[in-house]
């Protein structure tokens, strides 16, 4: 029976992908509008494709290298904790799962992004028939990403488990699934950091010169960075956010599965707890699907309400479906289990159910707190807007202070969810809360992907000359996207946090760590390094945006100076060059952060041992949460304070107050769209790296770290690890040199430009 | 012999205070300059006194309440872990030590501040005779604070130990010393937060209206906030920084003493390890004293070089003196210890010596990294200055990013110091590193107090009409102060961090915590709350500054509007009102942060137990370090980027670039002078609160937290704790209401204004 349920889950995943294709077809059949609109949309599509092309090219190398590392060096459980190459075997199952995970993430990103950029002009044209029509098109276009993400995740996780569990057993099957998760996350990190840098390079560049210096309106086609800006919205919010939530989603399921393998319930039901996370996730998918299909019947002319109604519907439906699944699972408890063992097992199911619902609710609550801190009709954003009256510096300080303050409530949400679900069912309970929070991720990603589509639609309506009335209608759609986005952003951070906590527990369990004792200085050092990483990571991303934006600014000024016809509107701006700057910059600048996210946990583990690595992860998770919420909320608040002023408050556009608010918004941009959201993915990747490399770390040292081994000359440790360290170091250096050479070469031969020009 | 050494340490403390008085007399004999200068200096002095009066009034109540709590409710070791009032005794020794600690801190603050504000006009007048004369006066005036701090600390710690150790034994004596430390830190928190809010309220207010709106030059006497601004420099940098370092200094000594009580060396030498921290600190004091006396012979006309030479001299001397003390201690090892026990003991002394020197060196290194990140001729600050060319937002982003990045190197310094000293001699080694780092604190505080004095001198030279040439010379003195300040700030944060780490270890040891295991969700929650506190605390302080600065801005505008004679220079500005706003605001706004710092650790301990409290402290220490360094360095960097532009680079004053740099500076101001440095004191107070209330917490619950007890209905736990919790809650609420009523009352009767007017 359990297998049949698993099969149903797989079918649900398939249905989700089919639904994504169905929506794609529906949207593609819609009218693309006038010639100008098609032209502009074409530019955006080309830009998005060239971003993907360059990214996927480099990602290919990255994936290949890691594939080889996993294949040859990483001991998974099935190899008896031996380093494969040293005992003449291959860790092929996990390596292939890694490839599939990478591929699945790339596929979902590709599909979602391409459909997204094809939808914008159609939604703009739809608005001419009415807000409702425009909304439906945009929402269906966005839901392609949401459905694709959930579909590939469920198919991947469920399928891999389904294939390997019968022959290799549940422990080994979950380890292989871990490989899938690692693959999905690696891609997510690239997409999120790269997308985040891209979008803000273009946005900041377009704003600083176009808007501030030349007073061009938003989305003016004379602004050479305007297309890059539109591409950026898609790249950052569709591809980036989609892969971010995909990796949290998969990670929560995998963590729960791994923790499920040691569930102490009566024998015979253990495998059922391992697949429970998959089943619950498929229940969430069905709930999301129904919500997405029914969304057109809600709210009618109030798109913001429709989006939120869809979320709440999915929430309620999921709570119901999950109860049904629990009831079915209970009905399937083997009859050999009786008496108190039966009672305990039944109770365990219901306690996990409560944890799931609790996770779901706390996700919503965290979303609300983000909403409160970023909504223009609430105190924080109003205060920030008023602070703009005092000048540039005061508005910035306000936003920073409220952003820092806004960490408290979501943290309380996470703490309560974690504490109660732990009391209910230990670490497995916490993992189930994470699964519950992420169950309706299909809806969340759909809502989020809707945002950039309508943002682009507005731009296309403007550039296609559809007139003031249509642009105003498109604005309505756009602002609904912003409202939904505030909630989904908070949700994404909360969900990622709970997922990585679950992942931390599963890492600890798998590594057989019996204590992560802060009384040990080694462990304290691990925690210290962990706490610093999110700060360093954010700093690097902000500096990247700044560096690239400076190049963008220079290029825009150059175009305006060398070709005055652009400003007069008689000659077209050169969009390709600005797109190339954003694309190249994003790629170059994401390398260091990515390397940090993979290399640091390995180094901490090698040098200080696995317990210290656990503390490293815990430190990074906690401080990462603070930085992610701070940056995301202060950025959102700056944004809406500016919009509130632009709506005519405090003097409206063009005043000194407005200029100060723009400063706030520009400061907030890389915080909320680059650094803040990338931290989620950073945490997931670091946690997964720890889980993946743990076996190797245990081989390398006594698990106490090489410092410890060297110092205490532990008996029984042979010098095998010295060789492995050398291999790793050589591999790392080789990898670094390879990257360096490729990029140097590509730059010297202008390959990036050629790739971009070919489009 | 050990007792004779201790007596010598006490005498050293006394000498230090005598030296402070000697310097006071020397400075007071100097010429006060012309009438205008005396008038301006008088204003500043009055302002500083009224700040102290209001602060000390409220502090008195605060100290009294805590005195009663300690006396009646806190079990110290000597009461056999019983709650005093319940067994009919009084914890009088610790309570009195607490009073003495508070008094000592208040005395040092008073003396240092008053001498500081009396020195400024004399130093200004001194400059007319030459830079050297001005420097000597300013430096001697500043060293009064440095010497007073170290003197009262050594006298207090050494004296209390000397009195109680013979009769009560070393464990109990160190507990009483802990009371002294708690007293000193409570005052430090008020002075630091209050001073920080005061100084930035005045500074931001003066800049936003006076400089930005009316283009008045710095220190223009027509600016109504200019006196408050000058008072603020003293209040923040002399009183604030002095008490900050005083509390780190005392905390490091106390932590090392407590950890010294369990040193496992051969019996008979244990007490020697307890007094070792005191002896080493007195060696540091002598080194500082020599440095201070000799400083006039260095550098001659290069004041910046003189200050640094003094620091390096003190460093080298201390390393030598410390070696002598170690050698003496070794020579005093009782002859009953022989063979391998003797070898171990000797080795232990030398290992501790290495830890001490390591701590000292890493303090210097951390100072250098702050210097690098904030110096105008280094890359970060230059990049930030260039970012100002791109506008307000870009300069702010740059500063934030570099500030975040600047955390890495100092953290590495702390980690190396901690790791190596731990390897050398366990947690006692770490504490000794903290003692070493703080040993030359007399020099550090003196250098720091020099800053505001010369800053004020410059203002007085300007307002006293001493002419361009003298003002330029005063500028030279001022900029030397800024250079020294960058180093001392980084140093202060590093030192505080290492001191609280040592304090954490001593808390853990005293609480008998055998593990702080992050695998326990309770502990993880403790760490989570801890990580958030510094963020919340910073947010509150920044918002406070903003709120007060807004009031200040309104008042300045009001004065200019209602009394146009002020701007024309025909009528004097009303300094009293601006001073009153800064004073009242600082007092009102520091209450919430102070309450947080004392209440949160107690609540975490009560609810989740002592292990969780340990994790809470660890989390707060790590994230506090990140926030403190980030805020301090980005603020310093903004400041110097602005100054670099004002020196004529990138177009110089008055350009758009300069305006953007001013925005950066204004953003950085509350970060570097209010929030950032207050975090140090927050951490010390929280750690000491944990240590002080630990006995009570253990009484209240099984030490596992009331949640745990309630959940598991632990046997053997009676309901006594319920009553104690009620007492505490009632006391806390009563305390809150008392504060509320007092402030309401004082406000309604305009008592603050009356106090201020009387001056």
mmCIF file of C-alpha atoms in Angstrom, chain A residues 127-415:
data_model
loop_
_atom_site.group_PDB
_atom_site.id
_atom_site.type_symbol
_atom_site.label_atom_id
_atom_site.label_comp_id
_atom_site.label_asym_id
_atom_site.label_seq_id
_atom_site.Cartn_x
_atom_site.Cartn_y
_atom_site.Cartn_z
ATOM 1 C CA UNK A 127 -4.914 43.922 -20.001
ATOM 2 C CA UNK A 128 -6.391 45.713 -22.979
ATOM 3 C CA UNK A 129 -9.314 43.290 -22.645
ATOM 4 C CA UNK A 130 -9.549 43.808 -18.907
ATOM 5 C CA UNK A 131 -7.603 43.444 -15.694
ATOM 6 C CA UNK A 132 -9.016 39.965 -15.188
ATOM 7 C CA UNK A 133 -7.726 38.678 -18.516
ATOM 8 C CA UNK A 134 -4.305 40.202 -17.907
ATOM 9 C CA UNK A 135 -4.161 38.715 -14.453
ATOM 10 C CA UNK A 136 -5.091 35.236 -15.643
ATOM 11 C CA UNK A 137 -2.457 35.214 -18.329
ATOM 12 C CA UNK A 138 0.254 36.528 -16.032
ATOM 13 C CA UNK A 139 -0.664 34.184 -13.229
ATOM 14 C CA UNK A 140 -0.812 31.111 -15.439
ATOM 15 C CA UNK A 141 2.525 32.077 -16.963
ATOM 16 C CA UNK A 142 4.024 32.372 -13.500
ATOM 17 C CA UNK A 143 2.517 29.154 -12.258
ATOM 18 C CA UNK A 144 4.503 27.273 -14.904
ATOM 19 C CA UNK A 145 7.594 27.915 -12.768
ATOM 20 C CA UNK A 146 5.790 26.948 -9.571
ATOM 21 C CA UNK A 147 4.446 23.718 -10.992
ATOM 22 C CA UNK A 148 7.669 22.813 -12.733
ATOM 23 C CA UNK A 149 9.631 23.239 -9.523
ATOM 24 C CA UNK A 150 7.366 21.059 -7.450
ATOM 25 C CA UNK A 151 6.956 18.527 -10.245
ATOM 26 C CA UNK A 152 10.636 17.898 -10.840
ATOM 27 C CA UNK A 153 11.313 17.843 -7.101
ATOM 28 C CA UNK A 154 8.684 15.217 -6.344
ATOM 29 C CA UNK A 155 9.522 13.130 -9.392
ATOM 30 C CA UNK A 156 13.213 13.272 -8.588
ATOM 31 C CA UNK A 157 13.036 12.555 -4.892
ATOM 32 C CA UNK A 158 10.221 10.036 -5.131
ATOM 33 C CA UNK A 159 11.564 8.353 -8.252
ATOM 34 C CA UNK A 160 15.093 7.892 -6.967
ATOM 35 C CA UNK A 161 13.837 6.525 -3.687
ATOM 36 C CA UNK A 162 11.401 4.258 -5.487
ATOM 37 C CA UNK A 163 14.136 2.834 -7.682
ATOM 38 C CA UNK A 164 16.788 2.247 -5.032
ATOM 39 C CA UNK A 165 14.926 1.537 -1.796
ATOM 40 C CA UNK A 166 13.815 -2.000 -2.692
ATOM 41 C CA UNK A 167 17.297 -3.204 -3.593
ATOM 42 C CA UNK A 168 19.599 -1.069 -1.466
ATOM 43 C CA UNK A 169 17.441 -0.439 1.577
ATOM 44 C CA UNK A 170 16.045 2.753 2.914
ATOM 45 C CA UNK A 171 19.222 4.203 4.453
ATOM 46 C CA UNK A 172 21.159 3.951 1.249
ATOM 47 C CA UNK A 173 18.241 5.131 -0.857
ATOM 48 C CA UNK A 174 17.920 8.294 1.237
ATOM 49 C CA UNK A 175 21.642 8.894 0.809
ATOM 50 C CA UNK A 176 21.212 8.728 -2.942
ATOM 51 C CA UNK A 177 18.322 11.170 -2.696
ATOM 52 C CA UNK A 178 20.713 13.443 -0.817
ATOM 53 C CA UNK A 179 22.831 13.524 -3.976
ATOM 54 C CA UNK A 180 19.792 14.746 -5.907
ATOM 55 C CA UNK A 181 19.249 17.488 -3.342
ATOM 56 C CA UNK A 182 22.893 18.534 -3.540
ATOM 57 C CA UNK A 183 22.585 18.839 -7.300
ATOM 58 C CA UNK A 184 19.454 20.973 -7.109
ATOM 59 C CA UNK A 185 21.044 23.254 -4.519
ATOM 60 C CA UNK A 186 24.292 23.813 -6.358
ATOM 61 C CA UNK A 187 22.341 25.094 -9.338
ATOM 62 C CA UNK A 188 20.105 27.141 -7.068
ATOM 63 C CA UNK A 189 23.107 28.901 -5.580
ATOM 64 C CA UNK A 190 24.377 29.909 -9.000
ATOM 65 C CA UNK A 191 20.953 30.997 -10.174
ATOM 66 C CA UNK A 192 20.208 32.914 -7.005
ATOM 67 C CA UNK A 193 23.545 34.704 -6.633
ATOM 68 C CA UNK A 194 23.948 35.203 -10.371
ATOM 69 C CA UNK A 195 20.356 36.304 -10.826
ATOM 70 C CA UNK A 196 20.561 38.596 -7.824
ATOM 71 C CA UNK A 197 23.724 40.283 -9.051
ATOM 72 C CA UNK A 198 22.341 40.550 -12.585
ATOM 73 C CA UNK A 199 19.043 42.103 -11.605
ATOM 74 C CA UNK A 200 20.555 44.730 -9.331
ATOM 75 C CA UNK A 201 23.405 45.584 -11.681
ATOM 76 C CA UNK A 202 20.805 46.465 -14.273
ATOM 77 C CA UNK A 203 18.352 48.068 -11.876
ATOM 78 C CA UNK A 204 20.815 50.247 -10.015
ATOM 79 C CA UNK A 205 22.513 51.196 -13.263
ATOM 80 C CA UNK A 206 19.235 52.113 -14.955
ATOM 81 C CA UNK A 207 18.082 54.133 -11.955
ATOM 82 C CA UNK A 208 21.288 55.986 -11.239
ATOM 83 C CA UNK A 209 21.830 57.350 -14.718
ATOM 84 C CA UNK A 210 18.530 57.082 -16.518
ATOM 85 C CA UNK A 211 16.172 58.136 -13.769
ATOM 86 C CA UNK A 212 18.329 60.267 -11.521
ATOM 87 C CA UNK A 213 20.587 62.042 -14.028
ATOM 88 C CA UNK A 214 18.416 62.249 -17.123
ATOM 89 C CA UNK A 215 14.974 62.152 -15.499
ATOM 90 C CA UNK A 216 13.782 59.411 -17.822
ATOM 91 C CA UNK A 217 10.648 57.679 -16.552
ATOM 92 C CA UNK A 218 10.729 54.054 -15.435
ATOM 93 C CA UNK A 219 10.900 51.597 -18.336
ATOM 94 C CA UNK A 220 11.688 54.323 -20.870
ATOM 95 C CA UNK A 221 12.966 52.665 -23.997
ATOM 96 C CA UNK A 222 15.622 55.354 -24.421
ATOM 97 C CA UNK A 223 17.350 54.068 -21.297
ATOM 98 C CA UNK A 224 19.981 51.584 -22.554
ATOM 99 C CA UNK A 225 19.699 49.507 -19.355
ATOM 100 C CA UNK A 226 15.944 49.184 -19.435
ATOM 101 C CA UNK A 227 15.879 45.818 -21.184
ATOM 102 C CA UNK A 228 18.603 44.456 -18.917
ATOM 103 C CA UNK A 229 16.497 45.699 -16.016
ATOM 104 C CA UNK A 230 13.473 43.794 -17.294
ATOM 105 C CA UNK A 231 15.534 40.692 -17.944
ATOM 106 C CA UNK A 232 16.906 41.059 -14.439
ATOM 107 C CA UNK A 233 13.460 40.982 -12.862
ATOM 108 C CA UNK A 234 12.829 37.633 -14.477
ATOM 109 C CA UNK A 235 16.254 36.247 -13.818
ATOM 110 C CA UNK A 236 16.205 37.255 -10.166
ATOM 111 C CA UNK A 237 12.607 36.625 -9.235
ATOM 112 C CA UNK A 238 11.567 33.746 -11.465
ATOM 113 C CA UNK A 239 14.701 31.708 -11.971
ATOM 114 C CA UNK A 240 16.365 32.814 -8.725
ATOM 115 C CA UNK A 241 13.427 32.561 -6.361
ATOM 116 C CA UNK A 242 12.208 29.376 -8.049
ATOM 117 C CA UNK A 243 15.486 27.563 -7.585
ATOM 118 C CA UNK A 244 15.825 28.956 -4.082
ATOM 119 C CA UNK A 245 12.507 27.464 -3.027
ATOM 120 C CA UNK A 246 13.182 24.309 -5.017
ATOM 121 C CA UNK A 247 16.296 23.673 -2.995
ATOM 122 C CA UNK A 248 14.642 24.400 0.364
ATOM 123 C CA UNK A 249 11.752 22.161 -0.680
ATOM 124 C CA UNK A 250 13.913 19.241 -1.664
ATOM 125 C CA UNK A 251 16.169 19.744 1.342
ATOM 126 C CA UNK A 252 13.247 19.634 3.779
ATOM 127 C CA UNK A 253 11.959 16.415 2.255
ATOM 128 C CA UNK A 254 15.384 14.781 2.210
ATOM 129 C CA UNK A 255 16.159 15.829 5.779
ATOM 130 C CA UNK A 256 12.851 14.407 6.973
ATOM 131 C CA UNK A 257 13.469 11.179 5.053
ATOM 132 C CA UNK A 258 16.928 10.747 6.551
ATOM 133 C CA UNK A 259 15.628 11.431 10.036
ATOM 134 C CA UNK A 260 12.712 9.111 9.289
ATOM 135 C CA UNK A 261 15.092 6.194 8.804
ATOM 136 C CA UNK A 262 15.782 6.115 12.529
ATOM 137 C CA UNK A 263 12.226 6.606 13.679
ATOM 138 C CA UNK A 264 11.896 4.331 16.665
ATOM 139 C CA UNK A 265 8.337 3.269 16.050
ATOM 140 C CA UNK A 266 7.487 -0.397 15.988
ATOM 141 C CA UNK A 267 9.241 -2.336 13.286
ATOM 142 C CA UNK A 268 7.361 -2.574 10.037
ATOM 143 C CA UNK A 269 6.228 1.040 9.953
ATOM 144 C CA UNK A 270 9.683 2.550 9.721
ATOM 145 C CA UNK A 271 9.718 2.713 5.882
ATOM 146 C CA UNK A 272 6.313 4.399 6.044
ATOM 147 C CA UNK A 273 7.810 7.280 7.993
ATOM 148 C CA UNK A 274 10.536 7.627 5.396
ATOM 149 C CA UNK A 275 8.048 8.129 2.602
ATOM 150 C CA UNK A 276 5.678 10.215 4.730
ATOM 151 C CA UNK A 277 7.455 13.473 3.782
ATOM 152 C CA UNK A 278 7.060 12.640 0.090
ATOM 153 C CA UNK A 279 3.379 11.818 0.508
ATOM 154 C CA UNK A 280 2.684 14.980 2.465
ATOM 155 C CA UNK A 281 4.518 17.037 -0.138
ATOM 156 C CA UNK A 282 2.396 15.519 -2.868
ATOM 157 C CA UNK A 283 -0.697 16.425 -0.819
ATOM 158 C CA UNK A 284 0.653 19.975 -0.756
ATOM 159 C CA UNK A 285 1.130 19.844 -4.501
ATOM 160 C CA UNK A 286 -2.466 18.785 -5.086
ATOM 161 C CA UNK A 287 -3.647 21.556 -2.767
ATOM 162 C CA UNK A 288 -1.514 24.064 -4.687
ATOM 163 C CA UNK A 289 -2.795 22.764 -8.038
ATOM 164 C CA UNK A 290 -6.418 23.177 -6.964
ATOM 165 C CA UNK A 291 -5.629 26.639 -5.626
ATOM 166 C CA UNK A 292 -3.981 27.615 -8.898
ATOM 167 C CA UNK A 293 -6.866 26.321 -11.004
ATOM 168 C CA UNK A 294 -9.479 28.024 -8.817
ATOM 169 C CA UNK A 295 -7.627 31.320 -8.430
ATOM 170 C CA UNK A 296 -9.392 32.856 -11.408
ATOM 171 C CA UNK A 297 -12.674 32.621 -9.534
ATOM 172 C CA UNK A 298 -11.489 34.687 -6.583
ATOM 173 C CA UNK A 299 -11.397 38.413 -6.039
ATOM 174 C CA UNK A 300 -12.292 39.134 -9.651
ATOM 175 C CA UNK A 301 -10.948 42.634 -10.171
ATOM 176 C CA UNK A 302 -8.704 42.616 -7.133
ATOM 177 C CA UNK A 303 -5.622 40.692 -8.178
ATOM 178 C CA UNK A 304 -3.854 41.086 -4.825
ATOM 179 C CA UNK A 305 -6.774 39.504 -3.057
ATOM 180 C CA UNK A 306 -6.878 36.694 -5.601
ATOM 181 C CA UNK A 307 -3.262 35.812 -4.992
ATOM 182 C CA UNK A 308 -3.660 35.732 -1.227
ATOM 183 C CA UNK A 309 -6.937 33.800 -1.453
ATOM 184 C CA UNK A 310 -5.139 31.208 -3.540
ATOM 185 C CA UNK A 311 -2.507 30.868 -0.824
ATOM 186 C CA UNK A 312 -5.041 30.541 1.967
ATOM 187 C CA UNK A 313 -7.084 28.027 -0.030
ATOM 188 C CA UNK A 314 -4.004 25.928 -0.645
ATOM 189 C CA UNK A 315 -3.199 26.122 3.062
ATOM 190 C CA UNK A 316 -6.607 24.903 4.160
ATOM 191 C CA UNK A 317 -6.793 22.219 1.503
ATOM 192 C CA UNK A 318 -3.349 20.964 2.395
ATOM 193 C CA UNK A 319 -4.234 20.708 6.073
ATOM 194 C CA UNK A 320 -7.206 18.565 5.052
ATOM 195 C CA UNK A 321 -5.346 16.388 2.542
ATOM 196 C CA UNK A 322 -2.521 15.849 5.004
ATOM 197 C CA UNK A 323 -5.030 14.597 7.571
ATOM 198 C CA UNK A 324 -6.386 12.146 5.030
ATOM 199 C CA UNK A 325 -2.902 10.873 4.249
ATOM 200 C CA UNK A 326 -2.185 10.431 7.945
ATOM 201 C CA UNK A 327 -5.450 8.542 8.343
ATOM 202 C CA UNK A 328 -4.578 6.270 5.423
ATOM 203 C CA UNK A 329 -1.107 5.624 6.831
ATOM 204 C CA UNK A 330 -2.610 4.749 10.197
ATOM 205 C CA UNK A 331 -5.066 2.388 8.571
ATOM 206 C CA UNK A 332 -2.086 0.655 6.957
ATOM 207 C CA UNK A 333 -0.265 -0.083 10.207
ATOM 208 C CA UNK A 334 0.452 -3.841 10.059
ATOM 209 C CA UNK A 335 -1.818 -5.910 12.227
ATOM 210 C CA UNK A 336 1.247 -7.366 13.935
ATOM 211 C CA UNK A 337 1.498 -4.116 15.858
ATOM 212 C CA UNK A 338 -0.909 -4.125 18.749
ATOM 213 C CA UNK A 339 -1.459 -2.790 22.229
ATOM 214 C CA UNK A 340 0.687 0.049 23.448
ATOM 215 C CA UNK A 341 2.992 -0.159 20.414
ATOM 216 C CA UNK A 342 -0.026 0.494 18.212
ATOM 217 C CA UNK A 343 -1.104 3.378 20.384
ATOM 218 C CA UNK A 344 2.356 4.901 20.248
ATOM 219 C CA UNK A 345 2.501 4.552 16.474
ATOM 220 C CA UNK A 346 -0.918 6.114 15.940
ATOM 221 C CA UNK A 347 -0.042 8.937 18.289
ATOM 222 C CA UNK A 348 3.218 9.456 16.477
ATOM 223 C CA UNK A 349 1.407 9.957 13.198
ATOM 224 C CA UNK A 350 -0.928 12.524 14.678
ATOM 225 C CA UNK A 351 1.840 14.332 16.489
ATOM 226 C CA UNK A 352 3.701 14.603 13.208
ATOM 227 C CA UNK A 353 0.531 15.895 11.640
ATOM 228 C CA UNK A 354 0.336 18.641 14.231
ATOM 229 C CA UNK A 355 3.978 19.504 13.549
ATOM 230 C CA UNK A 356 3.206 19.725 9.828
ATOM 231 C CA UNK A 357 0.249 22.050 10.383
ATOM 232 C CA UNK A 358 2.262 24.091 12.835
ATOM 233 C CA UNK A 359 5.036 24.515 10.292
ATOM 234 C CA UNK A 360 2.507 25.567 7.675
ATOM 235 C CA UNK A 361 0.909 28.119 9.979
ATOM 236 C CA UNK A 362 4.189 29.544 11.162
ATOM 237 C CA UNK A 363 5.210 29.999 7.533
ATOM 238 C CA UNK A 364 2.102 32.109 7.022
ATOM 239 C CA UNK A 365 2.745 34.041 10.245
ATOM 240 C CA UNK A 366 6.323 34.785 9.218
ATOM 241 C CA UNK A 367 4.975 35.993 5.900
ATOM 242 C CA UNK A 368 2.619 38.313 7.740
ATOM 243 C CA UNK A 369 5.372 39.829 9.822
ATOM 244 C CA UNK A 370 7.362 40.565 6.654
ATOM 245 C CA UNK A 371 4.192 42.065 5.294
ATOM 246 C CA UNK A 372 3.784 44.257 8.371
ATOM 247 C CA UNK A 373 7.337 45.515 8.248
ATOM 248 C CA UNK A 374 7.220 46.308 4.555
ATOM 249 C CA UNK A 375 3.643 47.520 3.976
ATOM 250 C CA UNK A 376 3.253 51.180 3.242
ATOM 251 C CA UNK A 377 0.208 51.566 5.482
ATOM 252 C CA UNK A 378 1.988 50.211 8.565
ATOM 253 C CA UNK A 379 4.155 52.075 11.039
ATOM 254 C CA UNK A 380 7.683 50.981 10.026
ATOM 255 C CA UNK A 381 7.402 51.910 6.355
ATOM 256 C CA UNK A 382 5.506 55.106 7.195
ATOM 257 C CA UNK A 383 8.197 56.087 9.659
ATOM 258 C CA UNK A 384 10.845 55.395 7.038
ATOM 259 C CA UNK A 385 8.968 57.527 4.533
ATOM 260 C CA UNK A 386 8.748 60.359 7.042
ATOM 261 C CA UNK A 387 12.432 59.932 7.803
ATOM 262 C CA UNK A 388 13.048 60.768 4.156
ATOM 263 C CA UNK A 389 11.896 64.279 5.004
ATOM 264 C CA UNK A 390 14.981 64.588 7.199
ATOM 265 C CA UNK A 391 17.316 63.644 4.399
ATOM 266 C CA UNK A 392 19.196 60.782 2.791
ATOM 267 C CA UNK A 393 21.058 59.604 5.857
ATOM 268 C CA UNK A 394 18.071 59.505 8.189
ATOM 269 C CA UNK A 395 15.953 57.423 5.827
ATOM 270 C CA UNK A 396 18.784 54.913 5.494
ATOM 271 C CA UNK A 397 19.250 54.685 9.257
ATOM 272 C CA UNK A 398 15.530 54.152 9.769
ATOM 273 C CA UNK A 399 15.405 51.361 7.270
ATOM 274 C CA UNK A 400 18.434 49.650 8.785
ATOM 275 C CA UNK A 401 17.014 49.952 12.295
ATOM 276 C CA UNK A 402 13.571 48.627 11.407
ATOM 277 C CA UNK A 403 15.124 45.876 9.361
ATOM 278 C CA UNK A 404 17.187 44.772 12.355
ATOM 279 C CA UNK A 405 14.163 45.007 14.614
ATOM 280 C CA UNK A 406 12.045 42.979 12.222
ATOM 281 C CA UNK A 407 14.153 39.911 12.945
ATOM 282 C CA UNK A 408 12.558 39.362 16.338
ATOM 283 C CA UNK A 409 9.040 38.256 15.374
ATOM 284 C CA UNK A 410 9.921 35.810 12.599
ATOM 285 C CA UNK A 411 12.589 34.375 14.877
ATOM 286 C CA UNK A 412 9.948 33.883 17.533
ATOM 287 C CA UNK A 413 7.843 32.103 14.893
ATOM 288 C CA UNK A 414 10.694 29.758 14.011
ATOM 289 C CA UNK A 415 11.552 29.196 17.664
#
